[in-house]
Coordinates of C-alpha atoms and ligand atoms in Angstrom, one line a residue:
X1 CA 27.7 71.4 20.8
X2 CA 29.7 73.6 18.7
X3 CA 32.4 71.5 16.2
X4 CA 34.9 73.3 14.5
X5 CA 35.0 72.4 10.2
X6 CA 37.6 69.8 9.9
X7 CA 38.5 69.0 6.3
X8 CA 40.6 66.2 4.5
X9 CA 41.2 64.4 1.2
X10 CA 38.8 61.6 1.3
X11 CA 40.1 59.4 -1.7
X12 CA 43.4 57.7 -2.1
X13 CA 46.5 59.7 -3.1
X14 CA 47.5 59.7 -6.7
X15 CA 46.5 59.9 -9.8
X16 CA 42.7 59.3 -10.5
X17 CA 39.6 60.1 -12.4
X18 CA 38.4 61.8 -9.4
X19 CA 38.9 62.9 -6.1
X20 CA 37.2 64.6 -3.2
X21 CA 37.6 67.1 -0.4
X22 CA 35.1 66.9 2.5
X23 CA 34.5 69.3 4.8
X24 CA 32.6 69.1 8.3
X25 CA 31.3 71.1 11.1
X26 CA 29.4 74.0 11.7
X27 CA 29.5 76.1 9.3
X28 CA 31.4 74.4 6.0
X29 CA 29.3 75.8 3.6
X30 CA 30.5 79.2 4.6
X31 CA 34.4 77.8 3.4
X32 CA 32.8 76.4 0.5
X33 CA 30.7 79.9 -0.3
X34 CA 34.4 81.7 -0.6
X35 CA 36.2 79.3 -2.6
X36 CA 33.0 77.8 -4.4
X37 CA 32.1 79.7 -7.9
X38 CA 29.0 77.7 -8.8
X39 CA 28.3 77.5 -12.8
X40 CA 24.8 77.9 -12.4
X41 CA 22.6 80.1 -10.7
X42 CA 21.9 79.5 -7.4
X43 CA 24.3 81.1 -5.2
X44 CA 26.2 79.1 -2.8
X45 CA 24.2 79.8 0.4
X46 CA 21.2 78.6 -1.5
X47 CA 22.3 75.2 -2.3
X48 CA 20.0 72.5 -2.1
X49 CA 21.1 69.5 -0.5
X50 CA 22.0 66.4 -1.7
X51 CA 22.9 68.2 -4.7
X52 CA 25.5 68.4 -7.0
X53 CA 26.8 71.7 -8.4
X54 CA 28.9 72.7 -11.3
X55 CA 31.7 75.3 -10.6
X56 CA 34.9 76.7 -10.2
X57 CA 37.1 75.1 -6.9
X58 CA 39.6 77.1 -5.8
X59 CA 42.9 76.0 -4.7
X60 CA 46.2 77.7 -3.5
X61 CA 47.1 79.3 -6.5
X62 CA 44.7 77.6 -9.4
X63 CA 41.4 76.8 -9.6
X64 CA 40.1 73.3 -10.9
X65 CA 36.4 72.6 -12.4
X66 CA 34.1 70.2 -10.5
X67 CA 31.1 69.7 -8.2
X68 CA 30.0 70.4 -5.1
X69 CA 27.9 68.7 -3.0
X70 CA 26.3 69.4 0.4
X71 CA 25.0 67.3 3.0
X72 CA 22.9 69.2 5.8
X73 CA 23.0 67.6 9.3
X74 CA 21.9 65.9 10.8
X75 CA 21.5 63.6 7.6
X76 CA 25.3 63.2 6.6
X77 CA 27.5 60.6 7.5
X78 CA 29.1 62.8 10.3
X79 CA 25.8 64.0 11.4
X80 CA 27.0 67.5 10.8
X81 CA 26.8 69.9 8.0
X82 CA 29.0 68.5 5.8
X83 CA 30.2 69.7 2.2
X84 CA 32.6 67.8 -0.7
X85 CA 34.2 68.7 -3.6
X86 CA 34.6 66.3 -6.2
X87 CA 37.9 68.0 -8.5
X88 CA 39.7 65.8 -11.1
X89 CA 42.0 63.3 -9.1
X90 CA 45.7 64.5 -9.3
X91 CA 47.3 65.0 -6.2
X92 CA 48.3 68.5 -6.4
X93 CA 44.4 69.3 -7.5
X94 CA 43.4 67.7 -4.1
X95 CA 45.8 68.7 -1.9
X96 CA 45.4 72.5 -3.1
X97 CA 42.1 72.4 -2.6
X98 CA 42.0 70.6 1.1
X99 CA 45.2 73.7 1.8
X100 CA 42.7 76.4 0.5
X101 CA 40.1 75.2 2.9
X102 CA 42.7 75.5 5.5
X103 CA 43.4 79.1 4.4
X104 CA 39.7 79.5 4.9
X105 CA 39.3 78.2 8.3
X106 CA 39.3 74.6 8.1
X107 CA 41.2 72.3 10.6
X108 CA 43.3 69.1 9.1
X109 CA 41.4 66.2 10.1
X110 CA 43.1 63.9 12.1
X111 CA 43.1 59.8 11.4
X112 CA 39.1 58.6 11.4
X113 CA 37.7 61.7 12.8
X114 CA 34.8 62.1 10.6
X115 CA 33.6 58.4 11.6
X116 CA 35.0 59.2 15.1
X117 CA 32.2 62.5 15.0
X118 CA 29.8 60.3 13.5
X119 CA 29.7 57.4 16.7
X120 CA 29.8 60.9 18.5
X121 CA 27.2 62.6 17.1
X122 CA 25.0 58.8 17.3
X123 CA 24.9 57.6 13.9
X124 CA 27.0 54.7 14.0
X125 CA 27.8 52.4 17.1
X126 CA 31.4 51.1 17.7
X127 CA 30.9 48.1 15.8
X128 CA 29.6 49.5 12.8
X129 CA 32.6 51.6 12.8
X130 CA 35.1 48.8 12.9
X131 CA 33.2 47.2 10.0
X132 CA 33.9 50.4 8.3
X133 CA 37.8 50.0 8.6
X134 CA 37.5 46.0 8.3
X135 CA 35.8 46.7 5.0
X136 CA 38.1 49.4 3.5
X137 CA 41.0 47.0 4.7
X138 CA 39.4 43.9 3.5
X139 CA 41.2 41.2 1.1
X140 CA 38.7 39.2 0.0
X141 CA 35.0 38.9 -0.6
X142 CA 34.1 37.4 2.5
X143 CA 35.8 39.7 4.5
X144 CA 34.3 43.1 2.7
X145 CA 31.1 40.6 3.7
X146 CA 31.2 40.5 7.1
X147 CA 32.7 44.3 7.6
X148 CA 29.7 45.3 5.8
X149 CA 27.3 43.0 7.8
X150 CA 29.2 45.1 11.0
X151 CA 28.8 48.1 9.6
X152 CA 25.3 47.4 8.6
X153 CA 24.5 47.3 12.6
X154 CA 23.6 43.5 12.4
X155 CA 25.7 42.6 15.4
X156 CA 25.0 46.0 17.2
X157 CA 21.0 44.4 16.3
X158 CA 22.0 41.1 18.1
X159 CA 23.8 42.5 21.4
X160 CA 21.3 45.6 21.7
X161 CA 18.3 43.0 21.3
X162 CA 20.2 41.3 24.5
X163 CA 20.6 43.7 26.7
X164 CA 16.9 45.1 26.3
X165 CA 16.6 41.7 27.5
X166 CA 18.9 42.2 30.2
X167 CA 17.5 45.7 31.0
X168 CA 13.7 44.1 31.2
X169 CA 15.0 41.6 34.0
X170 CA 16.6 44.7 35.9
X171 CA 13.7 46.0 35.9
X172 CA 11.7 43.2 37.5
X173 CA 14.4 42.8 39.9
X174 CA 13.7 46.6 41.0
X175 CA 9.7 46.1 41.0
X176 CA 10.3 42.7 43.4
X177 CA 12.4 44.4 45.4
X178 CA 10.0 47.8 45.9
X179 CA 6.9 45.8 46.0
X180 CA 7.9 42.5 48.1
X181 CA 4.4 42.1 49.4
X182 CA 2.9 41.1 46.3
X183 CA 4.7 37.7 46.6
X184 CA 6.2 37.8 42.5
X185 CA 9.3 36.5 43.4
X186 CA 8.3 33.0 42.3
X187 CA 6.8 34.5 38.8
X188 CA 10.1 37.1 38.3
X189 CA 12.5 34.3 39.0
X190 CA 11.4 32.3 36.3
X191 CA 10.9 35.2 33.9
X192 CA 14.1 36.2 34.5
X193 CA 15.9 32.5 34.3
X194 CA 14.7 32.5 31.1
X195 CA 15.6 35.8 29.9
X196 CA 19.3 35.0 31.0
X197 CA 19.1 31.4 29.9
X198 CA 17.8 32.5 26.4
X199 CA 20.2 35.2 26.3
X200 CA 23.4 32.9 27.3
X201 CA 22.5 30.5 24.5
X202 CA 22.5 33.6 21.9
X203 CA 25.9 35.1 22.8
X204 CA 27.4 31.3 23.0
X205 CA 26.1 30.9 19.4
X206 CA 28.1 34.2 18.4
X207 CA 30.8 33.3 20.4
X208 CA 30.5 29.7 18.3
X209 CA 31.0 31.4 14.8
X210 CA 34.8 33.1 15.8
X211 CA 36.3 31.0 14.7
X212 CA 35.4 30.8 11.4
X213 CA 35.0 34.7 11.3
X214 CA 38.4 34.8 12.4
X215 CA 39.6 32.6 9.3
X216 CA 37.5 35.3 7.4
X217 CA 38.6 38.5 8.2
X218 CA 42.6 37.4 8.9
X219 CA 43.0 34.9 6.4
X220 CA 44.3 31.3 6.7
X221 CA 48.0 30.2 6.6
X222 CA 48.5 27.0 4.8
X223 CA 52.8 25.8 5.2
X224 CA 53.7 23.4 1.7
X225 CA 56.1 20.6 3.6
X226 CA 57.4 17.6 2.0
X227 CA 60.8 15.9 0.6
X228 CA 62.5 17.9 -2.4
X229 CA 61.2 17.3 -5.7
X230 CA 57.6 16.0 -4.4
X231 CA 56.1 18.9 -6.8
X232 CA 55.6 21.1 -3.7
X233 CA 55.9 23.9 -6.1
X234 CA 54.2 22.7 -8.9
X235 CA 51.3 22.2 -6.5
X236 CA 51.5 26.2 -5.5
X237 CA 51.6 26.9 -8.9
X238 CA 48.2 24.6 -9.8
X239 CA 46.9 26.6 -7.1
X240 CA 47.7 30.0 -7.5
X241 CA 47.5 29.1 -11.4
X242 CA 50.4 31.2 -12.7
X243 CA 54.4 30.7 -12.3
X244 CA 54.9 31.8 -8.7
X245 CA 57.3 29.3 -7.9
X246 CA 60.3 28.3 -9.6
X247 CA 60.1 24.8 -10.9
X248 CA 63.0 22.8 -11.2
X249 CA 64.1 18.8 -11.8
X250 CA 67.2 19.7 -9.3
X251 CA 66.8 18.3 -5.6
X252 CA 68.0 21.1 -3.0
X253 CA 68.3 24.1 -5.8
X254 CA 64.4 25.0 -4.7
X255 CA 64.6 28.6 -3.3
X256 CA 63.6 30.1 -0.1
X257 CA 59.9 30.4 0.9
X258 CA 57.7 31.1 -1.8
X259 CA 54.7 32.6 -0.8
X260 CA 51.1 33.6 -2.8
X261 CA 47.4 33.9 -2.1
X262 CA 44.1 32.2 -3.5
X263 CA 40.8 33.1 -2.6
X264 CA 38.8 29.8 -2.1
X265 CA 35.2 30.3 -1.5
X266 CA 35.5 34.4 -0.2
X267 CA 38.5 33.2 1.8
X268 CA 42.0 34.2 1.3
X269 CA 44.6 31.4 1.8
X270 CA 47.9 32.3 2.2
X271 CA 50.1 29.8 1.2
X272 CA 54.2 29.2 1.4
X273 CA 56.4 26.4 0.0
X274 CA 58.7 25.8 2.6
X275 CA 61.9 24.7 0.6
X276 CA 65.1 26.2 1.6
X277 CA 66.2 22.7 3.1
X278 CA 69.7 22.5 0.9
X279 CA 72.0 20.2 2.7
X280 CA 70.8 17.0 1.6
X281 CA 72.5 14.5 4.9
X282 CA 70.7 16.7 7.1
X283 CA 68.0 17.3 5.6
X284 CA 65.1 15.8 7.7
X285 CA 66.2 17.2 10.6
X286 CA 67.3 20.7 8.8
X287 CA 63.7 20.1 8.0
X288 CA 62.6 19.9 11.4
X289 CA 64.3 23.2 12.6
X290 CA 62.7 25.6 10.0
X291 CA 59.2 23.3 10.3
X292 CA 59.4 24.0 14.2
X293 CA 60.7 27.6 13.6
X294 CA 58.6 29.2 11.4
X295 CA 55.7 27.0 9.8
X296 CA 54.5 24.9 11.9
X297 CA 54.3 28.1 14.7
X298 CA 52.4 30.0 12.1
X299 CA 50.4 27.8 9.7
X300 CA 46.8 27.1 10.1
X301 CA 47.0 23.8 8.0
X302 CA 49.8 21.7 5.9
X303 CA 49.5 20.4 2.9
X304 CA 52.2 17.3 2.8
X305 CA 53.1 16.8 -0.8
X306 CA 54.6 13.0 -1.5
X307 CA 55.5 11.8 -5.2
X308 CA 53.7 9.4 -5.5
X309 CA 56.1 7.1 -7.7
X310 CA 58.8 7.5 -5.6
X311 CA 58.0 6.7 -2.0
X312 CA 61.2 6.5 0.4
X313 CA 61.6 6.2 4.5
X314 CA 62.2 10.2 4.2
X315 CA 58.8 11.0 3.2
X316 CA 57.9 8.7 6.3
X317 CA 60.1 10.8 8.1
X318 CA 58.8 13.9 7.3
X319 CA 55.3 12.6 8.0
X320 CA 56.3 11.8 11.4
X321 CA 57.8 15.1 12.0
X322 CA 54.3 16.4 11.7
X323 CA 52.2 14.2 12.9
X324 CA 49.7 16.1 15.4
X325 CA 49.3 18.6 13.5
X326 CA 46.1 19.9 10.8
X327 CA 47.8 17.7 8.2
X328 CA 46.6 17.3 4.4
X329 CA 48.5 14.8 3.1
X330 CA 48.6 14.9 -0.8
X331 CA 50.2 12.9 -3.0
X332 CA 51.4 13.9 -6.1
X333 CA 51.8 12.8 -9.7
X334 CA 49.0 10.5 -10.0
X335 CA 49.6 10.9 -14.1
X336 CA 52.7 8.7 -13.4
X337 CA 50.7 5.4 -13.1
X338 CA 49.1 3.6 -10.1
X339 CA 50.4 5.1 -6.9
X340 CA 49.3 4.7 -3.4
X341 CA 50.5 6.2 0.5
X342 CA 49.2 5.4 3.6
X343 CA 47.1 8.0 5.2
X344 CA 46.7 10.0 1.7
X345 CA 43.9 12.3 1.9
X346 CA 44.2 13.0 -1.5
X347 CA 45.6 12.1 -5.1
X348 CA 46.5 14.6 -7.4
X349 CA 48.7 15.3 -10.6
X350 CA 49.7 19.4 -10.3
X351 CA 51.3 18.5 -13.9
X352 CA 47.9 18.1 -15.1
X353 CA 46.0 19.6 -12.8
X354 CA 43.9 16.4 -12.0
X355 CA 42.4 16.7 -8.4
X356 CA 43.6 20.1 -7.8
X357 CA 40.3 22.1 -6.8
X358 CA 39.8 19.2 -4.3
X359 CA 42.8 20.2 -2.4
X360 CA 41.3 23.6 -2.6
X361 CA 37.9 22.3 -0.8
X362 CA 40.4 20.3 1.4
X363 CA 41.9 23.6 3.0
X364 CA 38.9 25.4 3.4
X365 CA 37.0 22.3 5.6
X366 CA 40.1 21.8 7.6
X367 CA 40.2 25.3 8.7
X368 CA 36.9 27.3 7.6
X369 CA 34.6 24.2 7.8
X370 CA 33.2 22.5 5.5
X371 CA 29.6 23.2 5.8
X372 CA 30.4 26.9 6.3
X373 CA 28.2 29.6 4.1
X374 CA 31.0 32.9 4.5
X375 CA 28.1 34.8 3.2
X376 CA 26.4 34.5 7.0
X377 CA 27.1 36.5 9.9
X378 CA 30.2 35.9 12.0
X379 CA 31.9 37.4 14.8
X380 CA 34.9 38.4 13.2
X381 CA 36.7 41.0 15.9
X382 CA 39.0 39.7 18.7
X383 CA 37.7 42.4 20.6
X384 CA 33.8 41.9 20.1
X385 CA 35.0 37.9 21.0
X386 CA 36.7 39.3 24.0
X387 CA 33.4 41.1 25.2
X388 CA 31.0 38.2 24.3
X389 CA 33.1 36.0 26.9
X390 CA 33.1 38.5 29.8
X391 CA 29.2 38.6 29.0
X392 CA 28.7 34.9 28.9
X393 CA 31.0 34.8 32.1
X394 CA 28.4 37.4 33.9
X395 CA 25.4 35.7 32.4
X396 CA 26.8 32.3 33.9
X397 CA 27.3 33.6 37.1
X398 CA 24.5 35.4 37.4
X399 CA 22.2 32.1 36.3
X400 CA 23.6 29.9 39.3
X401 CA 22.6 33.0 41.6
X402 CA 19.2 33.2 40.1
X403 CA 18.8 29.5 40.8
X404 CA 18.8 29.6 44.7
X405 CA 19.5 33.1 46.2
X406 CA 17.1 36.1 46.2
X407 CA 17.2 37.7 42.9
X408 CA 18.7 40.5 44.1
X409 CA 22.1 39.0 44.2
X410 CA 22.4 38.5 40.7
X411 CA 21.5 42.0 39.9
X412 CA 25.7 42.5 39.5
X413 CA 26.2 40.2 37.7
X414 CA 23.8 40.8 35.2
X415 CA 24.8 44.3 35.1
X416 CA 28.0 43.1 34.6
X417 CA 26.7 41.1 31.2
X418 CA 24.8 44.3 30.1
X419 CA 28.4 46.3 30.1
X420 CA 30.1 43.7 28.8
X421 CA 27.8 43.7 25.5
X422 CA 27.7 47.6 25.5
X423 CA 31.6 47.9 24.5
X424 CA 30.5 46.0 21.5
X425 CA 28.0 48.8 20.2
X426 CA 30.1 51.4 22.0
X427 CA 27.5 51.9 25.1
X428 CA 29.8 51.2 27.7
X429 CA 33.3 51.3 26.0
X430 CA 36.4 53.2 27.6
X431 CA 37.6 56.1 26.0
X432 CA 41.3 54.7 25.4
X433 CA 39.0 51.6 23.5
X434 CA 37.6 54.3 21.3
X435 CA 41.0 56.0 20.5
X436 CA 42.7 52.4 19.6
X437 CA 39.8 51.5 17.2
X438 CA 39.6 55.3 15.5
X439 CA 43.7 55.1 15.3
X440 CA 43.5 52.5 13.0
X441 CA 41.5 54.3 10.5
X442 CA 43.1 56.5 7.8
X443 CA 43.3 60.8 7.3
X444 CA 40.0 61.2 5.2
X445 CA 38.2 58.8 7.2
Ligands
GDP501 P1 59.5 20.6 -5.1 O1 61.0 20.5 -5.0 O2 58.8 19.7 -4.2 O3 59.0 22.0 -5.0 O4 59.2 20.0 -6.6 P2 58.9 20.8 -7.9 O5 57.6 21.4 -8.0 O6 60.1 21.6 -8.2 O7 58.8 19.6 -8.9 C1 59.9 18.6 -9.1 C2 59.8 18.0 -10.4 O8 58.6 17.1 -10.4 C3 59.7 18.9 -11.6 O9 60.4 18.4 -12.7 C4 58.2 18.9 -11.9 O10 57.9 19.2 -13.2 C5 57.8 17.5 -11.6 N1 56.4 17.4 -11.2 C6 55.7 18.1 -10.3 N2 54.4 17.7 -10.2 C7 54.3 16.7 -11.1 C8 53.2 15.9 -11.4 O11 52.1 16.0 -11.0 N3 53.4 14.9 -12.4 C9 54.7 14.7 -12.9 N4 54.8 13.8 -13.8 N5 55.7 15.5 -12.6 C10 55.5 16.5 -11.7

C-alpha cells in the first residue's frame, strides 16, 4: 500500500529547548534530502538509521541548525519510513520547517494520524492506542500508570489470551460437528465448559477492577458540606497545604465554591467547599438546594466538617440532609479541648494539622478502596468496560447452551464473546469506533 508523507509538529506549541518535525510515508527522506544540509559527510540518502545528524534545516525563508533523525520502516512507530527534525523550540522555527516540508510535498497531518497509521500498518492495537492519549492526557501518577500499562499491550495480552481460548473451542465445535462418528461430544463439551467457564471468571475479574480504574483515570470528586464556620475551608487548605480558600472568623461572608486538587496515593481528588449558603434563616434548606443541585449530583464522597466545640441542632440538620450518601464525617478543632459527635469518623484540628493525612486515607478507601495497589492493572476505559460486559453476556449465554443442547448452538454465542473482546484490541472494531478514539488525539500525534 502506497501512503503519501504526512508531516506535523510533534511537540507542544511555544517556546522550548527543542522541538521536532516528523515526517512519514513513502518516501520522507526524499523531503528531508532537499531541505536537509547535513554537517558531516554522509549525504542524505545514505543516512543510517536510528541516527542522528547534524545540519542545516530549512524553513520558509531561514534555516535553523539541528538534527535529523531517520527511522526506516517497518521499525518506526508508524511502521513507515519516517524522518524528524529536532530544530530549537520557537514556534516560528517549527512551524517554518513543518511549511517547508509542505512546500516539498508533505501533507498536514490530521489529528492522531500517525498512531492512526500505526494500528493500520499493525503495530499497536486499539487499546494500546488509547493508552497512548490516556497517558499524554493523564493528571496524575496513576493514571500515566495505567495508560502506560494500555499502551504497553497488557490488556490487549489478557483479551487476546481469551479469545485464542475462544477460537480453540470453535475449533472443536467444527471437528465434532465434521467428525460426529467418533463420539467426542462428551470429551469436547467439557473441554469447552471449561474454556468458557475459565474465560468468564477472567473478564469478570477485569470487569471487577472498573471501578477503581475508573477513580484512576477520571479522578474522584470529594463535595466539603457543613454549617458555616466548621473550618470547611481551613480543612481544604490542610489538604491542599497552601491558601486556596479564603479563611475567615465571619459566618456567611465564605465565598462561592472553592475548588483544588491533591493527589493521594497516584489519585487525583478533586475537592470543592461548598459555601455560598449566605442567608443565615434559610440556610439549611438554602443548603439543601445547592447540596441537591450541584454536589451531591456530582461528588463521589463528602467530607462533613462539624466544630467540634460548638455542636448545635443545625449541624444535626445538615447531617440529616445527607444521610445516604458516601459520608465522611469529620470533626474539627480537636485543639479546642475534649470534643465528641455521634457518628464521627474522624477527629481532626486543620489549625494544627493534627489528623489531617487520615482524612486523606479516609477519601481514598471510601472511593478507591482501601486495600487498592493503583500501581496494578485496571480497566480504566468505559468503552473496554462496555465490551467486557457484552463478552461476559455472550460467554453466559453461551455456558447454559453448552450445558444441555448440542454444542453447536452455542457456537453464536461464543462468537459473539470473541467480537465482543476484539473491539478491545481493535480486531473487530467499527470504523466510526476508530474515528471517535483517533479524534481525540492531537495534530502531531
Ligand atoms: P468555614 O466557614 O466552614 O469554611 O470555616 P473556616 O475555615 O473559614 O473557619 C472558620 C474559623 O474557624 C476561622 O477563624 C478558622 O481559623 C477557625 N478554625 C478552622 N479550623 C480550626 C481548627 O482546627 N481549630 C481552631 N481552633 N480553629 C479553627
Amino acid at each position: 500500500m502506497t501512503r503519501d508523507n504526512i508531516a506535523a509538529i510533534a511537540t507542544a506549541a511555544g517556546a522550548a529547548g527543542v522541538a521536532v518535525i516528523r515526517l512519514s510515508g513513502d518516501s520522507p527522506l526524499k523531503i528531508a534530502e532537499k531541505m536537509f544540509r547535513p554537517a558531516g559527510r554522509t549525504p542524505v540518502a545514505e543516512f543510517e538509521p536510528y541516527r542522528m545528524y547534524p545540519g542545516e534545516i530549512a524553513a520558509e525563508d531561514f534555516s535553523d541548525f539541528g538534527l535529523c533523525v531517520y527511522f526506516r520502516a517497518p521499525r518506526s512507530f508508524t511502521g513507515e519510513d519516517v524522518v524528524e527534525f529536532h530544530t530549537h523550540g520557537g514556534q516560528k522555527i517549527a512551524q517554518g520547517v513543518l511549511n517547508k516540508a509542505v512546500s516539498l510535498g508533505a501533507r498536514p497531518a490530521g489529528p492522531g494520524e500517525f498512531t492512526r497509521r500505526a494500528f493500520i500498518n499493525g503495530k499497536l492495537s486499539l487499546a494500546s492506542a488509547e493508552g497512548l492519549i490516556d497517558m499524554i492526557n493523564s493528571r496524575s501518577s496513576a493514571e500515566v500508570r495505567a495508560g502506560y500499562s494500555l499502551y504497553r499491550e497488557r490488556l490487549t495480552g489478557l483479551v487476546s489470551a481469551m479469545q485464542d481460548g475462544l477460537s480453540a473451542a470453535l475449533a472443536q465445535i467444527d471437528a465434532d460437528m465434521d467428525f460426529p462418528e467418533e463420539g467426542l461430544e462428551e470429551t469436547s463439551r467439557a473441554a469447552v465448559k471449561e474454556t468458557l467457564a475459565v474465560t468468564l471468571k477472567e473478564v469478570r475479574a477485569l470487569l471487577g477492577t472498573f471501578k477503581a480504574g475508573s477513580r484512576v483515570k477520571n479522578g474522584v470528586k470529594v463535595g466539603i458540606v457543613g454549617k458555616p464556620n466548621t473550618g470547611k475551608s481551613s480543612l481544604l487548605n490542610a489538604l491542599l497545604q497552601y491558601d486556596k480558600a479564603i479563611v475567615s472568623d465571619c459566618p456567611g461572608t465564605t465565598r462561592d465554591v472553592v475548588e483544588g486538587s491533591l493527589e493521594i496515593r497516584g489519585v487525583r481528588f478533586y475537592i470543592s467547599d461548598t459555601a455560598g449558603i449566605r442567608d443565615s434563616a434559610d440556610r439549611i434548606e438554602s443548603m439543601g438546594v445547592e447540596l441537591s443541585k450541584r454536589v451531591l449530583k456530582e461528588s463521589d464522597v463528602l467530607l462533613f466538617v462539624i466544630d467540634g466545640a460548638d455542636v448545635t441542632e443545625e449541624d444535626k440538620a445538615v447531617q440529616k440532609l445527607i444521610s445516604g450518601m458516601n459520608v465522611i464525617t469529620v470533626v474539627n478543632k480537636t485543639d479546642k479541648g475534649g470534643v465528641s459527635f455521634a457518628g464521627a469518623d474522624l477527629y481532626v484540628s486543620a489549625l494544627t494539622g493534627e489528623n489531617v493525612e487520615s482524612v486523606k486515607e479516609a477519601l481514598f478507601a471510601r472511593t478507591v478502596g482501601a486495600g487498592t495497589d493503583t500501581s496494578g492493572d485496571f480497566l480504566c476505559e468505559e468503552r473496554h468496560y462496555a465490551a467486557l460486559l457484552r463478552a461476559e453476556k455472550s460467554l453466559n449465554a453461551a455456558l447454559e447452551t453448552v450445558r444441555s443442547f448440542p454444542l453447536d448452538i452455542a457456537e453464536t454465542d461464543i462468537r459473539e464473546a470473541w467480537s465482543a473482546l476484539g473491539e478491545i484490541t481493535g480486531k473487530t472494531a467499527s470504523e466510526e469506533i476508530i474515528e471517535q478514539i483517533f479524534s481525540r488525539f492531537c495534530v502531531g500525534k
